[in-house]
Every structure is written in C-alpha cells, then in structure tokens.
Short mmCIF file of C-alpha atoms in Angstrom, two decimals:
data_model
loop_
_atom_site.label_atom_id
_atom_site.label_comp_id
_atom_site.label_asym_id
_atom_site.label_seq_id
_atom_site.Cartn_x
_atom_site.Cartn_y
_atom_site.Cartn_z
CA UNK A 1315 85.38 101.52 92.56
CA UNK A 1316 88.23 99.77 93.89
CA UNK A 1317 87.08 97.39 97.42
CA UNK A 1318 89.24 95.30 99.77
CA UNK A 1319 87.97 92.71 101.73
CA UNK A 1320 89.02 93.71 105.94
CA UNK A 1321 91.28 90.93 107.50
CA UNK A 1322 89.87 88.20 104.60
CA UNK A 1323 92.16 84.92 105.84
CA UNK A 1324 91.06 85.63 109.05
CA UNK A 1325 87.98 85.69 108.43
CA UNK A 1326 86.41 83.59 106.43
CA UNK A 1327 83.96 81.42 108.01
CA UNK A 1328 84.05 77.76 108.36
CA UNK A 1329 80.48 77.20 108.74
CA UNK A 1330 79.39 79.55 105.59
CA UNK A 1331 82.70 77.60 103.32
CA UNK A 1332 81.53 74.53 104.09
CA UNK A 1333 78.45 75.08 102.88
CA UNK A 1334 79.14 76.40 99.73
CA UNK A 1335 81.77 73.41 98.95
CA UNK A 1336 79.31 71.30 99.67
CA UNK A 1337 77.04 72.42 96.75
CA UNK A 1338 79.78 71.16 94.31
CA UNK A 1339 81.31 68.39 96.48
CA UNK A 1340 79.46 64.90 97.31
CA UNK A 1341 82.04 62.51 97.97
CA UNK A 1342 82.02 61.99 101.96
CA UNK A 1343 85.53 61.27 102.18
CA UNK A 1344 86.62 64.06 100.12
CA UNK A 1345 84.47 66.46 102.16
CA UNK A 1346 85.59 64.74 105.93
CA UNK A 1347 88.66 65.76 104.80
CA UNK A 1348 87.73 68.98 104.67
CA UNK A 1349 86.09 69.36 107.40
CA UNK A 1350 89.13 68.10 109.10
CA UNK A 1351 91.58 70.33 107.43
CA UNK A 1352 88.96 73.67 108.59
CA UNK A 1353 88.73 72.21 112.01
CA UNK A 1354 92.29 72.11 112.76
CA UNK A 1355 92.68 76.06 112.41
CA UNK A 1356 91.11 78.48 114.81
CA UNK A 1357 87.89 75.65 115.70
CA UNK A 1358 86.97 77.69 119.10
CA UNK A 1359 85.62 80.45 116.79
CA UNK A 1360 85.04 78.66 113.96
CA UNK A 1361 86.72 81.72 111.59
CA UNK A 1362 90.07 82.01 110.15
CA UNK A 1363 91.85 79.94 107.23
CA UNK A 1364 96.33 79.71 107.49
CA UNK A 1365 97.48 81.98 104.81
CA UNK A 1366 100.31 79.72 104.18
CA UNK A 1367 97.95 76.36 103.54
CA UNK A 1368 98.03 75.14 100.06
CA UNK A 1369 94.19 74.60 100.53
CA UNK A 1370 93.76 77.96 101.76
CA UNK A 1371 94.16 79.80 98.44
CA UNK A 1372 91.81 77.59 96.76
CA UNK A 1373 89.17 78.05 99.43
CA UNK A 1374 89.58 81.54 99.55
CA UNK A 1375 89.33 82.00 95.91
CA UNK A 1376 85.76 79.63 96.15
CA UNK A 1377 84.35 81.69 99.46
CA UNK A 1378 84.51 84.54 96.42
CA UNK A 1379 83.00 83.56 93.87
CA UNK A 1380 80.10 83.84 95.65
CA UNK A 1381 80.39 87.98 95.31
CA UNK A 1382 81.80 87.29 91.70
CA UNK A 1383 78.31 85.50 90.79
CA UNK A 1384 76.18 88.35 92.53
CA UNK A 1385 78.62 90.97 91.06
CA UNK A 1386 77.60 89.37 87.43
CA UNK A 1387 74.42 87.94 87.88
CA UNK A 1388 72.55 90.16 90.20
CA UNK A 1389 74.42 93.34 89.91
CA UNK A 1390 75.08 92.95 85.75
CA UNK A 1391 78.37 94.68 86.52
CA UNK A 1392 79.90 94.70 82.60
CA UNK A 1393 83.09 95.38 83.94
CA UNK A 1394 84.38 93.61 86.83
CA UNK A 1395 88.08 92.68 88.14
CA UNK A 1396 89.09 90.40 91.35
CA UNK A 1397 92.26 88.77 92.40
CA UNK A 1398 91.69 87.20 95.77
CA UNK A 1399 90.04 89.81 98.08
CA UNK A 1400 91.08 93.13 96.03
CA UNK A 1401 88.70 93.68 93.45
CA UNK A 1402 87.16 96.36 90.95
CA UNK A 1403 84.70 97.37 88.88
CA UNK A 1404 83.61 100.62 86.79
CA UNK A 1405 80.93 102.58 85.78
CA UNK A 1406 79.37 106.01 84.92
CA UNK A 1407 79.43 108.38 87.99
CA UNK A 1408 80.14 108.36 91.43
CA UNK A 1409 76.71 108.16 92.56
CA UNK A 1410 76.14 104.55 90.84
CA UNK A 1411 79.60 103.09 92.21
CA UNK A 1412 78.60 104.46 95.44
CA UNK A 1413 75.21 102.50 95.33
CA UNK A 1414 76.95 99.40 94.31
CA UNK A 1415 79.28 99.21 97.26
CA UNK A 1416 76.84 99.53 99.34
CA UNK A 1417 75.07 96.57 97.86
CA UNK A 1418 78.18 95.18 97.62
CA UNK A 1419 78.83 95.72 101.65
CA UNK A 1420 75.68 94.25 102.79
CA UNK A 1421 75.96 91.05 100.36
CA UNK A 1422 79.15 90.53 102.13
CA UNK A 1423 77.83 90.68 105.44
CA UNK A 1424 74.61 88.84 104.57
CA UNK A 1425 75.78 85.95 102.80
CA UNK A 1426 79.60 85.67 103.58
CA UNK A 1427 80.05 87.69 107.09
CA UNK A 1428 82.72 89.82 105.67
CA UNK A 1429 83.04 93.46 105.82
CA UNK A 1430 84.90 95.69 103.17
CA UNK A 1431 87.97 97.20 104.19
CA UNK A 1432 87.04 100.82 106.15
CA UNK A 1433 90.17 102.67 104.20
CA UNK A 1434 90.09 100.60 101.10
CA UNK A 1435 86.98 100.43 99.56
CA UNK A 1436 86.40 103.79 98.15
CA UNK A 1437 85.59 105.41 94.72
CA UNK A 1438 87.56 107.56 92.32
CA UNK A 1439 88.23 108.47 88.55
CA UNK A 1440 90.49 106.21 86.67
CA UNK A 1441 92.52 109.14 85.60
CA UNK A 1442 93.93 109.10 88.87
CA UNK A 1443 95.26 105.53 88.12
CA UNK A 1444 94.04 102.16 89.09
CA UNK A 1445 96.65 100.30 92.04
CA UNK A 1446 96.16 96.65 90.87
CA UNK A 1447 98.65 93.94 91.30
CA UNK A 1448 101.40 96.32 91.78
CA UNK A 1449 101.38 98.47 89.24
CA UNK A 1450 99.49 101.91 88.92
CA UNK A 1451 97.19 101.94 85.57
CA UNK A 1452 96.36 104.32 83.42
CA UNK A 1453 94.32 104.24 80.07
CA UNK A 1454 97.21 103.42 78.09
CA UNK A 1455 100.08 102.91 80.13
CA UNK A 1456 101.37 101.61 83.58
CA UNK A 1457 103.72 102.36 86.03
CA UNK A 1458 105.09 100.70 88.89
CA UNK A 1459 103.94 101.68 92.34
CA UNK A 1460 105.93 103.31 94.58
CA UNK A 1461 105.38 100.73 97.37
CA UNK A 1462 106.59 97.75 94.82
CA UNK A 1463 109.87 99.62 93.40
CA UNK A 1464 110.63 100.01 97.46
CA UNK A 1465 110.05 96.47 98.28
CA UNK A 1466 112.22 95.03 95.25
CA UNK A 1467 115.21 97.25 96.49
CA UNK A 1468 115.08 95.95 99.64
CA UNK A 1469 114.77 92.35 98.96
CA UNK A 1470 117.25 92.87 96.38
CA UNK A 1471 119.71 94.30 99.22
CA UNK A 1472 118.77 91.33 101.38
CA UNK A 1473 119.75 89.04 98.43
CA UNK A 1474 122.96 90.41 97.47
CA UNK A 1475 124.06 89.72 101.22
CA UNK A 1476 123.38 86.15 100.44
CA UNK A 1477 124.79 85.86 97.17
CA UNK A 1478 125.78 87.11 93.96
CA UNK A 1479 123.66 84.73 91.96
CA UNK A 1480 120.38 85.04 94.21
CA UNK A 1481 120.38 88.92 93.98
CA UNK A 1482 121.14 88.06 89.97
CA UNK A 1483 117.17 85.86 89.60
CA UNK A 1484 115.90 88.43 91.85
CA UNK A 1485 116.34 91.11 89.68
CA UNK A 1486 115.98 89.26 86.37
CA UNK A 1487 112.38 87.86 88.10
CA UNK A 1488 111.40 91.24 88.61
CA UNK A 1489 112.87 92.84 85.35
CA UNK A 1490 110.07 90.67 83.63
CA UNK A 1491 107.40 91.55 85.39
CA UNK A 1492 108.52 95.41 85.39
CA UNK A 1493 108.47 95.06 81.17
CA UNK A 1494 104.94 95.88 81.56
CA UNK A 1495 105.17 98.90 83.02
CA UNK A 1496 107.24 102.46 82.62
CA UNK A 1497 109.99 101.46 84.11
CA UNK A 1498 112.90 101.36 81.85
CA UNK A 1499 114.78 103.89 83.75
CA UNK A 1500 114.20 102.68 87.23
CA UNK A 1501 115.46 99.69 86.02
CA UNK A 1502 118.39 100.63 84.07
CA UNK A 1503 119.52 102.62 87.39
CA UNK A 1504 118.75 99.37 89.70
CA UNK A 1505 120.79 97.30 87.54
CA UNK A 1506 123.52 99.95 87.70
CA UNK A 1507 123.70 100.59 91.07
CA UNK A 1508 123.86 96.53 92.07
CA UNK A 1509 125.05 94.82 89.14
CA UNK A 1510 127.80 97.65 87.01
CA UNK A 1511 129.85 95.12 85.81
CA UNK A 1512 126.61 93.16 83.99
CA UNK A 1513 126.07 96.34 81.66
CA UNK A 1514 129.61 96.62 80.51
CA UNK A 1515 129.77 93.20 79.83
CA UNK A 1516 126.42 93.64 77.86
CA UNK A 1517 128.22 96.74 76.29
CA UNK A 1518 130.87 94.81 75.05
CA UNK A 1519 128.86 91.90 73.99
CA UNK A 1520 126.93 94.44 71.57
CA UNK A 1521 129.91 96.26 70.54
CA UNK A 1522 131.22 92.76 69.22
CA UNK A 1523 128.10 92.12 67.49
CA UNK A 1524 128.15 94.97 65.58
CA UNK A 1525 131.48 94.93 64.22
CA UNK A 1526 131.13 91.55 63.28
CA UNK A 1527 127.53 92.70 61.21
CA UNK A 1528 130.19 95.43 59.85
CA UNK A 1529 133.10 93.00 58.70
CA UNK A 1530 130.42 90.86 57.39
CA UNK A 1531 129.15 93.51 54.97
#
C-alpha cells in the first residue's frame, strides 16, 4: 500500500502542531517563538506551513510521527516506510492493506485533519514496482523512473545554458544517485550526448594506464 498525504504543507494545522510540540517542548520562550513563526503564515485560517521555511520541514516531519506511532503501535505494521508525506507499508493480501488505509484515512482525519491523497493512496503487488524517492523498486533491483530521467535532462539543458561547469556537478550529482539504480546505459548516453569530449578524454586516460601496467610488466 503506497498513501500520499492531499495538499500536506498546506494543510497542516496550527492548532493540532502546536499541540503536539507542546508535549515535548516546555520552555515558554522557545514555544512563543513558535507560536510566532505559525502565526505569521496563513493565521486567518489557521492551516498551512511555507514549504520553503527551514522550520517547516522539521514540523512537518513531527505533525507525522503522529501516524508513524499509530502505524507501529496501534496498527503493529512490521513493515512500514515514510519520507515526509509519501509513505508505505506491506502485507499479505489486498483485503488487509485495504482495511489498513482505511484506518489509516480516518486516523488522519481524526487526529491530524488530513485526508489521503484521492489518486495516490491505492494498493498493488510489489511486482509491479514500488515508486519511492525516484526510483521504481523491484525485489532485487531498481530503476529510475521515467518522470526523474525527464526532469534531470531538462535541468541539465537549463544548466548547460548557464555554464559548462554547472551542467558538469549537475550531472556528476545525479550520476551518484543514479549508481543505485539500472541505469548505466541511460547514463552513458546522457553523458554522450552533453559532455562527448569527457569520455574520450576518459578513453585516453585509460588507454595510458594500461600501457603503462604493460611497460611495467
């Protein structure tokens, strides 16, 4: 069962956060602050934390671990995956995934006044893949997804306008995170297609090597 939480930033109450920060905070300057930093965003409906807000990733990561504790502790889901508001977990047939989202949907709405995503929260057999963090996983292997190999060309277009050197990290970024994937080939063709002249100098940096290993022996 893979879930996504509908329009999370936006909707995360301040009321319910608050609350739960509370539990673990007592200092009353540390929690005035924030109570200011909350009130400044979106105080007419009292919902809604700035995506780009240092603060915000670290409340939206505490505003879930309320469904991570029910998850564990109430629902004794074994196997259990989040990052952010995409999460996962598995089990043994259809029927018992499609029990727990539904406990999983009212818990939401009961306790944290979130709803699951209407076209992402849905349940399927792993050998279809699992789309998590952008790669598609398998039982022993991953690929990239389609959607991430599109987006790195791009960016990597709009970098190359800029410069040379930015498209360069770009790809060498992205070349690391691909390693853990199938995706020699789409990389080897990338790489070709933007960067020709960094194989041949690899080429020839290898061909070197090896003739020196020869005149050695």
């Amino acid at each position: 069962m893979q879930c996504d939480i509908s329009k999370y930033f936006d909707s995360i109450n301040h009321e319910i956060l608050f609350e739960i920060l509370q539990r673990k905070i007592s200092d009353k300057k540390a929690l005035w602050l924030i109570k200011e930093i909350l009130d400044s965003n979106n105080r007419e409906t009292g919902k809604g934390i700035p995506i780009g807000n240092l603060t915000s990733q670290l409340f939206a990561n505490v505003y879930l671990n309320e469904l991570d504790q029910f998850m564990k502790r109430e629902l004794k889901r074994r196997y259990y995956i989040r990052y952010m508001d995409d999460f996962l977990t598995f089990g043994e047939s259809k029927q018992e995934l499609w029990q727990v989202k539904e406990m999983v949907a009212g818990f939401l709405k009961r306790s944290l006044d979130l709803n699951l995503h209407p076209k992402k929260a849905t349940v399927f057999p792993v050998s279809m893949g699992v789309e998590f963090l952008g790669y598609r996983v398998f039982n022993d292997y991953s690929v990239l997804r389609k959607s991430t190999a599109r987006r790195f060309v791009k960016k990597l277009k709009i970098r190359k306008r800029c410069s040379e050197r930015k498209a360069e990290r770009c790809f060498d970024s992205f070349a690391n995170f691909a390693k853990s994937a199938r995706a020699w080939n789409f990389m080897k063709k990338t790489e070709q297609s933007f960067f020709p002249e960094r194989r041949e100098q690899r080429a020839l940096a290898q061909a070197n090597a090896d003739l020196q290993i020869l005149a050695q022996g």
